[in-house]
Structures are given as structure tokens and as C-alpha cells.
Amino acid sequence: MTGKADMSGIVCAAVTPVDANYQIDVDLLARHCQRVMAAGCRYVSVFGTTGEGASFSSAQKIAALDGLIRAGVPADRLIPAIMTPVLSEAADMLGAIERAGCRAALVLPPFFYSAPGDAGIVAFFEALLARAGSTGLDLLLYNIPQFSRIAYTPSLISALLARFGARIAGVKDSTGDLQNGLALIEAFPELAIFTGDDRVMPPLRLKGGAGMIGGMPNLFAADAVQVLAAPDGADTATLRAYAARRIEAVDGNGGLPVIKAMLARETGEPGWTRAVPPLGSLPEAVETRVLAALAETGYAPDTAA
């Protein structure tokens, strides 16, 4: 653990390329991780929501994590997600993340049972750490109740801090609600509070937020880094306006498949267009519509570096 000071910045929630058999394309993912880090992302979070983390087994993700590191992606710049309600799979993933020397783990609450209560979630973490043999890795709490149905509420965060102390390093708040993020900053000044939303990031940063862990840096990493450095600066006003329009165009037309389609255009790698069922590829008509909307924000994927 290295503390809140270095737990900040733009973190790309990386999409995951797959082959025709829906296996993780580690080489393509490694090149993408290097690309977004070169564009200024401090860390990369693999196998989260944007990375289709719930569509892969822990064994698949552990093998891919090992492959990324062997391909030269620095382990200490990776924040893999744990996206399973299965205790044994979650523990296997956490153990692998810690042994690899990753910066932290992003932990989704166990999402099948809708009302386990704070005590139940604390018990899950207790068993998770014990079974994984985890002793020192920082944990980020992944708050996305629109998917998990369980929120990391202030009372739950307080209970986790009381039990696990500094092991709880921060929160990724993917509610898209600025007031929720601001309330977390006020209640937990010792934690790194990230948003998952480009539109929330500037005002959250001005109040002490850590930055963003989000999907849009897959396409716009350098712009997000500029905005983080000057969240209310005159020189980033256009970028802030573009960010809002871009996320509306992407999320309003399917989200993840849009990002993958744009990456296929940017890189010339058609494999990016695949997603694991039940997700699918972006229809051509939708891609045309998105391209037109993004072009109005200066985006030209066919000529992107």
C-alpha cells in the first residue's frame, strides 16, 4: 500500500478484446493498455464493467492478467476488478492480483442476493481476504448499484473501514450522481474518491476527488488527462463540453459496443468489434450515427494515432 496520494489520476476502465471463440485476446489488450498509459492514464483497470468482467471466469482473467504482465504491462499500473458473487472465484482473483503486484483491486459487492445487509457484506470481505491469503493489497470499493443492486452506502463503508482499516483505499462511484460523490468526499476524507463519469469528474476534482475510473479514456485518454489537470480552466472548457457530448453519444447508442467499434476503426484491428454474448457488435447504422455525433467534437477515428 502506498496511500491516497498516489491513488489518483485518470484510470482507463479498459475494454477487453476477444477472439472468435470469445477468449481474451491478451496481445491486443496489452497493446491497448500500453497505448492508453502512453496517452497519460496513470493506471488501467481491467475486467470491470466496461471490460466485460462479469462475462469471464476468474481462471480466464487470471491467465490474461499473467499474460499482460509477461507482455510488458507494468503490474503496479494495473487495477483489476473482481466482478463475481462466488466467494471462491473472488478469492482466486484477489489472490492472483496481489501475487502479481498490482496496484489495487476494484471490488464489486456480491450481487446476487439483494439484501444481505452491511454485516453480510463485511462477512463476505472477511472471508474473501482470508481465503485469498490477502495481507496488504489496497481495495477500491466499486459502487455501481444500477448493476450490482447493492450500494456502498456511507454506513457500509464505515463498517468496512472499522473492520479493515487502511486496506480500504477508496471508492469508484459509478452512480453518475455528483452529490453522492461529494458526500463521500466529505464523509471519508481519507479515501480516494473516483467517479466513473466524465461529466462529474471536473467538479468532483475541485472538491478533492481523486479523478476518474471510466470507459471513455479508451478513446479520449489525453483529453481526460488535460481536464483533470485544469478542471475549471478556460483552456479546457471546450474539452469539458466535448466530454459531455461524447459520453451522451456513446452511452446513448449502446456504450461498450460503441467503444469497441471506434477502437476497431482507430487501430485497424477488426477483432475489437466482438463482444461476449449477450452483448454484440454495433449495427452499421448506429455506428454511422455515432461517428457523425463524435465528429462534431473533433473525433476522427480513421486517422487517430
mmCIF file of C-alpha atoms in Angstrom:
data_model
loop_
_atom_site.group_PDB
_atom_site.id
_atom_site.type_symbol
_atom_site.label_atom_id
_atom_site.label_comp_id
_atom_site.label_asym_id
_atom_site.label_seq_id
_atom_site.Cartn_x
_atom_site.Cartn_y
_atom_site.Cartn_z
ATOM 1 C CA MET A 1 0.000 0.000 0.000
ATOM 2 C CA THR A 2 1.314 3.442 -0.920
ATOM 3 C CA GLY A 3 -1.532 5.617 0.287
ATOM 4 C CA LYS A 4 -4.079 8.042 -1.065
ATOM 5 C CA ALA A 5 -1.525 10.429 -2.569
ATOM 6 C CA ASP A 6 -0.650 8.142 -5.470
ATOM 7 C CA MET A 7 -4.162 6.710 -5.795
ATOM 8 C CA SER A 8 -5.356 9.394 -8.174
ATOM 9 C CA GLY A 9 -5.470 10.367 -11.810
ATOM 10 C CA ILE A 10 -7.217 9.121 -14.920
ATOM 11 C CA VAL A 11 -7.722 5.367 -14.866
ATOM 12 C CA CYS A 12 -8.845 3.736 -18.089
ATOM 13 C CA ALA A 13 -11.507 1.107 -17.487
ATOM 14 C CA ALA A 14 -10.242 -0.939 -20.406
ATOM 15 C CA VAL A 15 -12.456 -2.785 -22.833
ATOM 16 C CA THR A 16 -11.498 -6.425 -23.423
ATOM 17 C CA PRO A 17 -10.858 -7.714 -26.958
ATOM 18 C CA VAL A 18 -11.884 -11.299 -27.658
ATOM 19 C CA ASP A 19 -11.218 -13.781 -30.432
ATOM 20 C CA ALA A 20 -13.816 -15.674 -32.461
ATOM 21 C CA ASN A 21 -14.218 -18.152 -29.575
ATOM 22 C CA TYR A 22 -14.748 -15.335 -27.052
ATOM 23 C CA GLN A 23 -11.390 -15.912 -25.404
ATOM 24 C CA ILE A 24 -9.473 -12.853 -24.208
ATOM 25 C CA ASP A 25 -7.034 -11.560 -26.835
ATOM 26 C CA VAL A 26 -4.174 -10.814 -24.466
ATOM 27 C CA ASP A 27 -1.783 -9.416 -27.059
ATOM 28 C CA LEU A 28 -4.315 -6.889 -28.334
ATOM 29 C CA LEU A 29 -5.305 -5.953 -24.787
ATOM 30 C CA ALA A 30 -1.660 -5.458 -23.808
ATOM 31 C CA ARG A 31 -1.101 -3.102 -26.739
ATOM 32 C CA HIS A 32 -4.200 -1.172 -25.744
ATOM 33 C CA CYS A 33 -3.063 -0.859 -22.120
ATOM 34 C CA GLN A 34 0.291 0.491 -23.269
ATOM 35 C CA ARG A 35 -1.462 2.899 -25.605
ATOM 36 C CA VAL A 36 -3.709 4.499 -23.000
ATOM 37 C CA MET A 37 -0.876 4.695 -20.485
ATOM 38 C CA ALA A 38 1.253 6.458 -23.099
ATOM 39 C CA ALA A 39 -1.639 8.909 -23.538
ATOM 40 C CA GLY A 40 -1.448 9.806 -19.839
ATOM 41 C CA CYS A 41 -3.582 7.313 -17.927
ATOM 42 C CA ARG A 42 -1.959 6.681 -14.565
ATOM 43 C CA TYR A 43 -3.485 3.236 -14.203
ATOM 44 C CA VAL A 44 -5.572 0.796 -16.217
ATOM 45 C CA SER A 45 -8.458 -1.092 -14.647
ATOM 46 C CA VAL A 46 -9.041 -4.362 -16.472
ATOM 47 C CA PHE A 47 -12.042 -6.710 -16.324
ATOM 48 C CA GLY A 48 -14.538 -4.248 -14.865
ATOM 49 C CA THR A 49 -17.943 -3.447 -16.336
ATOM 50 C CA THR A 50 -16.509 -1.853 -19.472
ATOM 51 C CA GLY A 51 -14.124 -4.809 -19.678
ATOM 52 C CA GLU A 52 -16.995 -7.338 -19.638
ATOM 53 C CA GLY A 53 -15.582 -8.686 -16.395
ATOM 54 C CA ALA A 54 -18.789 -10.479 -15.469
ATOM 55 C CA SER A 55 -18.598 -12.454 -18.737
ATOM 56 C CA PHE A 56 -15.303 -14.207 -17.946
ATOM 57 C CA SER A 57 -14.351 -16.763 -15.328
ATOM 58 C CA SER A 58 -11.718 -15.938 -12.747
ATOM 59 C CA ALA A 59 -9.455 -18.518 -14.403
ATOM 60 C CA GLN A 60 -9.711 -16.690 -17.731
ATOM 61 C CA LYS A 61 -8.996 -13.340 -16.130
ATOM 62 C CA ILE A 62 -6.093 -14.649 -14.059
ATOM 63 C CA ALA A 63 -4.487 -16.164 -17.157
ATOM 64 C CA ALA A 64 -4.989 -12.911 -19.045
ATOM 65 C CA LEU A 65 -3.540 -10.865 -16.178
ATOM 66 C CA ASP A 66 -0.440 -13.045 -16.206
ATOM 67 C CA GLY A 67 -0.232 -12.627 -19.965
ATOM 68 C CA LEU A 68 -0.474 -8.843 -19.750
ATOM 69 C CA ILE A 69 2.410 -8.692 -17.316
ATOM 70 C CA ARG A 70 4.524 -11.044 -19.426
ATOM 71 C CA ALA A 71 3.770 -8.784 -22.397
ATOM 72 C CA GLY A 72 5.318 -5.855 -20.555
ATOM 73 C CA VAL A 73 2.354 -4.108 -18.949
ATOM 74 C CA PRO A 74 3.614 -2.921 -15.524
ATOM 75 C CA ALA A 75 1.723 -4.773 -12.794
ATOM 76 C CA ASP A 76 1.861 -1.757 -10.481
ATOM 77 C CA ARG A 77 -0.163 0.230 -13.012
ATOM 78 C CA LEU A 78 -3.000 -2.296 -13.134
ATOM 79 C CA ILE A 79 -6.157 -2.197 -11.007
ATOM 80 C CA PRO A 80 -8.063 -5.371 -11.954
ATOM 81 C CA ALA A 81 -11.698 -5.730 -10.966
ATOM 82 C CA ILE A 82 -13.325 -8.534 -9.017
ATOM 83 C CA MET A 83 -16.779 -8.999 -10.559
ATOM 84 C CA THR A 84 -18.300 -12.157 -9.112
ATOM 85 C CA PRO A 85 -20.585 -13.084 -6.221
ATOM 86 C CA VAL A 86 -18.895 -16.502 -5.972
ATOM 87 C CA LEU A 87 -16.621 -16.393 -2.948
ATOM 88 C CA SER A 88 -14.107 -18.958 -4.212
ATOM 89 C CA GLU A 89 -13.789 -17.224 -7.604
ATOM 90 C CA ALA A 90 -13.458 -13.823 -5.984
ATOM 91 C CA ALA A 91 -10.754 -15.140 -3.667
ATOM 92 C CA ASP A 92 -8.872 -16.753 -6.535
ATOM 93 C CA MET A 93 -8.940 -13.434 -8.380
ATOM 94 C CA LEU A 94 -7.860 -11.388 -5.372
ATOM 95 C CA GLY A 95 -5.004 -13.763 -4.606
ATOM 96 C CA ALA A 96 -3.753 -13.568 -8.187
ATOM 97 C CA ILE A 97 -3.996 -9.771 -8.255
ATOM 98 C CA GLU A 98 -1.980 -9.472 -5.056
ATOM 99 C CA ARG A 99 0.651 -12.019 -6.058
ATOM 100 C CA ALA A 100 1.125 -10.244 -9.390
ATOM 101 C CA GLY A 101 1.967 -6.987 -7.604
ATOM 102 C CA CYS A 102 -0.930 -4.969 -8.980
ATOM 103 C CA ARG A 103 -1.622 -1.518 -7.554
ATOM 104 C CA ALA A 104 -5.046 -2.394 -6.140
ATOM 105 C CA ALA A 105 -8.182 -4.443 -6.687
ATOM 106 C CA LEU A 106 -11.555 -2.931 -7.561
ATOM 107 C CA VAL A 107 -14.188 -4.944 -5.692
ATOM 108 C CA LEU A 108 -17.817 -5.178 -6.737
ATOM 109 C CA PRO A 109 -20.101 -6.265 -3.891
ATOM 110 C CA PRO A 110 -21.544 -9.779 -4.245
ATOM 111 C CA PHE A 111 -24.540 -9.040 -6.409
ATOM 112 C CA PHE A 112 -26.980 -11.955 -6.390
ATOM 113 C CA TYR A 113 -28.711 -11.611 -3.025
ATOM 114 C CA SER A 114 -30.451 -8.262 -2.960
ATOM 115 C CA ALA A 115 -30.478 -7.520 0.775
ATOM 116 C CA PRO A 116 -27.561 -9.128 2.626
ATOM 117 C CA GLY A 117 -27.175 -6.103 4.919
ATOM 118 C CA ASP A 118 -23.961 -4.395 5.942
ATOM 119 C CA ALA A 119 -22.975 -7.306 8.188
ATOM 120 C CA GLY A 120 -23.319 -9.720 5.283
ATOM 121 C CA ILE A 121 -21.047 -7.640 3.032
ATOM 122 C CA VAL A 122 -18.460 -7.263 5.799
ATOM 123 C CA ALA A 123 -18.575 -11.044 6.283
ATOM 124 C CA PHE A 124 -18.017 -11.511 2.538
ATOM 125 C CA PHE A 125 -14.912 -9.305 2.664
ATOM 126 C CA GLU A 126 -13.698 -11.141 5.765
ATOM 127 C CA ALA A 127 -13.992 -14.488 4.019
ATOM 128 C CA LEU A 128 -12.605 -13.095 0.762
ATOM 129 C CA LEU A 129 -9.404 -11.832 2.376
ATOM 130 C CA ALA A 130 -8.934 -14.960 4.460
ATOM 131 C CA ARG A 131 -9.466 -17.380 1.598
ATOM 132 C CA ALA A 132 -7.192 -15.359 -0.731
ATOM 133 C CA GLY A 133 -4.480 -15.092 1.899
ATOM 134 C CA SER A 134 -4.518 -11.367 1.193
ATOM 135 C CA THR A 135 -2.484 -9.257 3.606
ATOM 136 C CA GLY A 136 -1.641 -5.913 2.056
ATOM 137 C CA LEU A 137 -3.289 -5.056 -1.268
ATOM 138 C CA ASP A 138 -5.317 -1.855 -1.434
ATOM 139 C CA LEU A 139 -9.021 -2.342 -2.119
ATOM 140 C CA LEU A 140 -11.224 0.074 -4.027
ATOM 141 C CA LEU A 141 -14.962 -0.275 -3.496
ATOM 142 C CA TYR A 142 -16.857 -0.411 -6.784
ATOM 143 C CA ASN A 143 -20.173 1.395 -6.282
ATOM 144 C CA ILE A 144 -22.430 0.718 -9.260
ATOM 145 C CA PRO A 145 -25.807 -0.200 -7.730
ATOM 146 C CA GLN A 146 -27.625 0.115 -11.067
ATOM 147 C CA PHE A 147 -25.871 -3.183 -11.929
ATOM 148 C CA SER A 148 -24.992 -4.760 -8.579
ATOM 149 C CA ARG A 149 -28.243 -3.748 -6.793
ATOM 150 C CA ILE A 150 -26.095 -3.228 -3.685
ATOM 151 C CA ALA A 151 -24.726 0.214 -2.890
ATOM 152 C CA TYR A 152 -21.624 1.026 -0.902
ATOM 153 C CA THR A 153 -23.511 3.378 1.390
ATOM 154 C CA PRO A 154 -21.770 5.567 3.981
ATOM 155 C CA SER A 155 -22.830 3.147 6.706
ATOM 156 C CA LEU A 156 -21.395 0.159 4.815
ATOM 157 C CA ILE A 157 -18.161 1.994 4.004
ATOM 158 C CA SER A 158 -17.849 2.946 7.676
ATOM 159 C CA ALA A 159 -18.342 -0.694 8.692
ATOM 160 C CA LEU A 160 -15.677 -1.838 6.220
ATOM 161 C CA LEU A 161 -13.245 0.824 7.427
ATOM 162 C CA ALA A 162 -13.879 -0.141 11.030
ATOM 163 C CA ARG A 163 -13.051 -3.766 10.255
ATOM 164 C CA PHE A 164 -10.327 -3.466 7.624
ATOM 165 C CA GLY A 165 -8.886 -0.002 8.171
ATOM 166 C CA ALA A 166 -6.402 1.263 5.603
ATOM 167 C CA ARG A 167 -6.981 -1.779 3.383
ATOM 168 C CA ILE A 168 -9.957 0.205 2.087
ATOM 169 C CA ALA A 169 -8.208 2.802 -0.075
ATOM 170 C CA GLY A 170 -11.045 4.395 -1.988
ATOM 171 C CA VAL A 171 -14.332 4.223 -3.861
ATOM 172 C CA LYS A 172 -15.210 4.225 -7.525
ATOM 173 C CA ASP A 173 -18.621 5.885 -7.555
ATOM 174 C CA SER A 174 -20.316 4.975 -10.823
ATOM 175 C CA THR A 175 -23.734 6.330 -9.905
ATOM 176 C CA GLY A 176 -23.156 9.421 -12.073
ATOM 177 C CA ASP A 177 -24.515 11.476 -9.176
ATOM 178 C CA LEU A 178 -22.244 14.402 -8.292
ATOM 179 C CA GLN A 179 -23.908 14.920 -4.916
ATOM 180 C CA ASN A 180 -23.229 11.319 -3.950
ATOM 181 C CA GLY A 181 -19.565 11.723 -4.831
ATOM 182 C CA LEU A 182 -19.311 14.980 -2.902
ATOM 183 C CA ALA A 183 -20.948 13.369 0.127
ATOM 184 C CA LEU A 184 -18.385 10.563 0.026
ATOM 185 C CA ILE A 185 -15.517 13.079 -0.107
ATOM 186 C CA GLU A 186 -16.908 14.904 2.901
ATOM 187 C CA ALA A 187 -17.602 11.749 4.898
ATOM 188 C CA PHE A 188 -14.360 9.943 4.071
ATOM 189 C CA PRO A 189 -11.531 12.435 3.501
ATOM 190 C CA GLU A 190 -9.006 9.647 3.994
ATOM 191 C CA LEU A 191 -10.274 7.773 0.918
ATOM 192 C CA ALA A 192 -9.572 8.311 -2.771
ATOM 193 C CA ILE A 193 -12.976 9.036 -4.317
ATOM 194 C CA PHE A 194 -13.206 8.431 -8.059
ATOM 195 C CA THR A 195 -16.121 8.969 -10.389
ATOM 196 C CA GLY A 196 -16.929 6.865 -13.412
ATOM 197 C CA ASP A 197 -18.467 9.792 -15.304
ATOM 198 C CA ASP A 198 -16.567 12.398 -17.355
ATOM 199 C CA ARG A 199 -19.243 14.988 -16.617
ATOM 200 C CA VAL A 200 -18.905 14.557 -12.858
ATOM 201 C CA MET A 201 -15.114 14.468 -12.789
ATOM 202 C CA PRO A 202 -14.304 18.220 -13.019
ATOM 203 C CA PRO A 203 -16.491 19.445 -10.123
ATOM 204 C CA LEU A 204 -15.616 16.361 -8.064
ATOM 205 C CA ARG A 205 -11.926 17.013 -8.601
ATOM 206 C CA LEU A 206 -12.307 20.631 -7.459
ATOM 207 C CA LYS A 207 -13.665 19.339 -4.136
ATOM 208 C CA GLY A 208 -10.836 16.882 -3.580
ATOM 209 C CA GLY A 209 -11.861 13.931 -5.745
ATOM 210 C CA ALA A 210 -9.127 11.577 -6.906
ATOM 211 C CA GLY A 211 -10.051 11.516 -10.577
ATOM 212 C CA MET A 212 -11.927 9.112 -12.822
ATOM 213 C CA ILE A 213 -12.022 5.389 -13.483
ATOM 214 C CA GLY A 214 -14.057 5.234 -16.657
ATOM 215 C CA GLY A 215 -14.597 3.856 -20.117
ATOM 216 C CA MET A 216 -14.231 6.999 -22.174
ATOM 217 C CA PRO A 217 -10.413 7.139 -21.758
ATOM 218 C CA ASN A 218 -10.333 4.096 -24.043
ATOM 219 C CA LEU A 219 -10.905 6.694 -26.764
ATOM 220 C CA PHE A 220 -10.130 10.066 -25.186
ATOM 221 C CA ALA A 221 -7.410 9.493 -22.603
ATOM 222 C CA ALA A 222 -5.309 12.571 -23.401
ATOM 223 C CA ASP A 223 -8.327 14.879 -23.231
ATOM 224 C CA ALA A 224 -9.384 13.466 -19.845
ATOM 225 C CA VAL A 225 -5.863 13.976 -18.501
ATOM 226 C CA GLN A 226 -5.940 17.630 -19.578
ATOM 227 C CA VAL A 227 -9.305 18.201 -17.913
ATOM 228 C CA LEU A 228 -8.149 16.558 -14.683
ATOM 229 C CA ALA A 229 -5.186 18.934 -14.559
ATOM 230 C CA ALA A 230 -7.387 22.011 -15.106
ATOM 231 C CA PRO A 231 -10.950 21.060 -14.133
ATOM 232 C CA ASP A 232 -12.191 24.644 -14.260
ATOM 233 C CA GLY A 233 -9.591 26.162 -16.584
ATOM 234 C CA ALA A 234 -10.521 28.311 -19.542
ATOM 235 C CA ASP A 235 -8.196 26.270 -21.714
ATOM 236 C CA THR A 236 -10.171 23.069 -21.018
ATOM 237 C CA ALA A 237 -13.691 24.489 -21.330
ATOM 238 C CA THR A 238 -14.090 23.115 -24.850
ATOM 239 C CA LEU A 239 -12.813 19.711 -23.805
ATOM 240 C CA ARG A 240 -15.269 19.608 -20.903
ATOM 241 C CA ALA A 241 -18.128 20.386 -23.271
ATOM 242 C CA TYR A 242 -16.884 17.777 -25.715
ATOM 243 C CA ALA A 243 -16.644 15.173 -22.935
ATOM 244 C CA ALA A 244 -20.307 15.622 -22.051
ATOM 245 C CA ARG A 245 -21.396 15.303 -25.676
ATOM 246 C CA ARG A 246 -19.167 12.297 -26.261
ATOM 247 C CA ILE A 247 -20.457 10.324 -23.305
ATOM 248 C CA GLU A 248 -24.034 11.069 -24.383
ATOM 249 C CA ALA A 249 -23.264 9.795 -27.894
ATOM 250 C CA VAL A 250 -21.576 6.642 -26.608
ATOM 251 C CA ASP A 251 -23.921 5.748 -23.757
ATOM 252 C CA GLY A 252 -26.986 6.718 -25.760
ATOM 253 C CA ASN A 253 -26.108 4.240 -28.502
ATOM 254 C CA GLY A 254 -25.069 1.141 -26.626
ATOM 255 C CA GLY A 255 -21.992 2.050 -24.599
ATOM 256 C CA LEU A 256 -19.443 -0.754 -24.702
ATOM 257 C CA PRO A 257 -20.069 -1.886 -28.330
ATOM 258 C CA VAL A 258 -19.643 1.752 -29.419
ATOM 259 C CA ILE A 259 -16.220 1.998 -27.767
ATOM 260 C CA LYS A 260 -15.167 -1.274 -29.366
ATOM 261 C CA ALA A 261 -16.346 -0.174 -32.816
ATOM 262 C CA MET A 262 -14.413 3.062 -32.555
ATOM 263 C CA LEU A 263 -11.276 1.219 -31.426
ATOM 264 C CA ALA A 264 -11.578 -1.086 -34.442
ATOM 265 C CA ARG A 265 -11.534 2.000 -36.653
ATOM 266 C CA GLU A 266 -8.663 3.632 -34.783
ATOM 267 C CA THR A 267 -6.413 0.598 -34.765
ATOM 268 C CA GLY A 268 -7.418 -1.266 -37.909
ATOM 269 C CA GLU A 269 -7.998 -4.341 -35.711
ATOM 270 C CA PRO A 270 -11.437 -5.768 -36.628
ATOM 271 C CA GLY A 271 -11.327 -8.092 -33.625
ATOM 272 C CA TRP A 272 -12.211 -5.141 -31.421
ATOM 273 C CA THR A 273 -15.783 -5.268 -32.722
ATOM 274 C CA ARG A 274 -16.548 -8.549 -30.944
ATOM 275 C CA ALA A 275 -18.259 -8.705 -27.561
ATOM 276 C CA VAL A 276 -19.183 -11.722 -25.470
ATOM 277 C CA PRO A 277 -22.897 -12.656 -25.767
ATOM 278 C CA PRO A 278 -25.382 -11.469 -24.740
ATOM 279 C CA LEU A 279 -23.623 -8.303 -25.894
ATOM 280 C CA GLY A 280 -22.965 -7.982 -29.601
ATOM 281 C CA SER A 281 -21.351 -5.876 -32.280
ATOM 282 C CA LEU A 282 -22.573 -2.384 -33.111
ATOM 283 C CA PRO A 283 -25.003 -2.249 -36.060
ATOM 284 C CA GLU A 284 -23.645 -0.325 -39.036
ATOM 285 C CA ALA A 285 -26.439 2.248 -38.979
ATOM 286 C CA VAL A 286 -25.779 3.010 -35.315
ATOM 287 C CA GLU A 287 -22.039 3.265 -35.948
ATOM 288 C CA THR A 288 -22.691 5.819 -38.689
ATOM 289 C CA ARG A 289 -24.853 7.856 -36.343
ATOM 290 C CA VAL A 290 -22.273 7.771 -33.570
ATOM 291 C CA LEU A 291 -19.461 8.742 -35.918
ATOM 292 C CA ALA A 292 -21.428 11.784 -37.036
ATOM 293 C CA ALA A 293 -22.084 12.844 -33.442
ATOM 294 C CA LEU A 294 -18.490 12.346 -32.345
ATOM 295 C CA ALA A 295 -17.133 14.128 -35.409
ATOM 296 C CA GLU A 296 -18.779 17.284 -34.075
ATOM 297 C CA THR A 297 -16.403 17.018 -31.090
ATOM 298 C CA GLY A 298 -13.298 16.749 -33.254
ATOM 299 C CA TYR A 299 -13.088 12.961 -33.250
ATOM 300 C CA ALA A 300 -11.665 11.318 -36.376
ATOM 301 C CA PRO A 301 -11.059 7.635 -35.578
ATOM 302 C CA ASP A 302 -9.823 6.647 -39.030
ATOM 303 C CA THR A 303 -6.872 8.989 -38.578
ATOM 304 C CA ALA A 304 -6.344 8.589 -34.820
ATOM 305 C CA ALA A 305 -2.835 7.792 -33.614
#
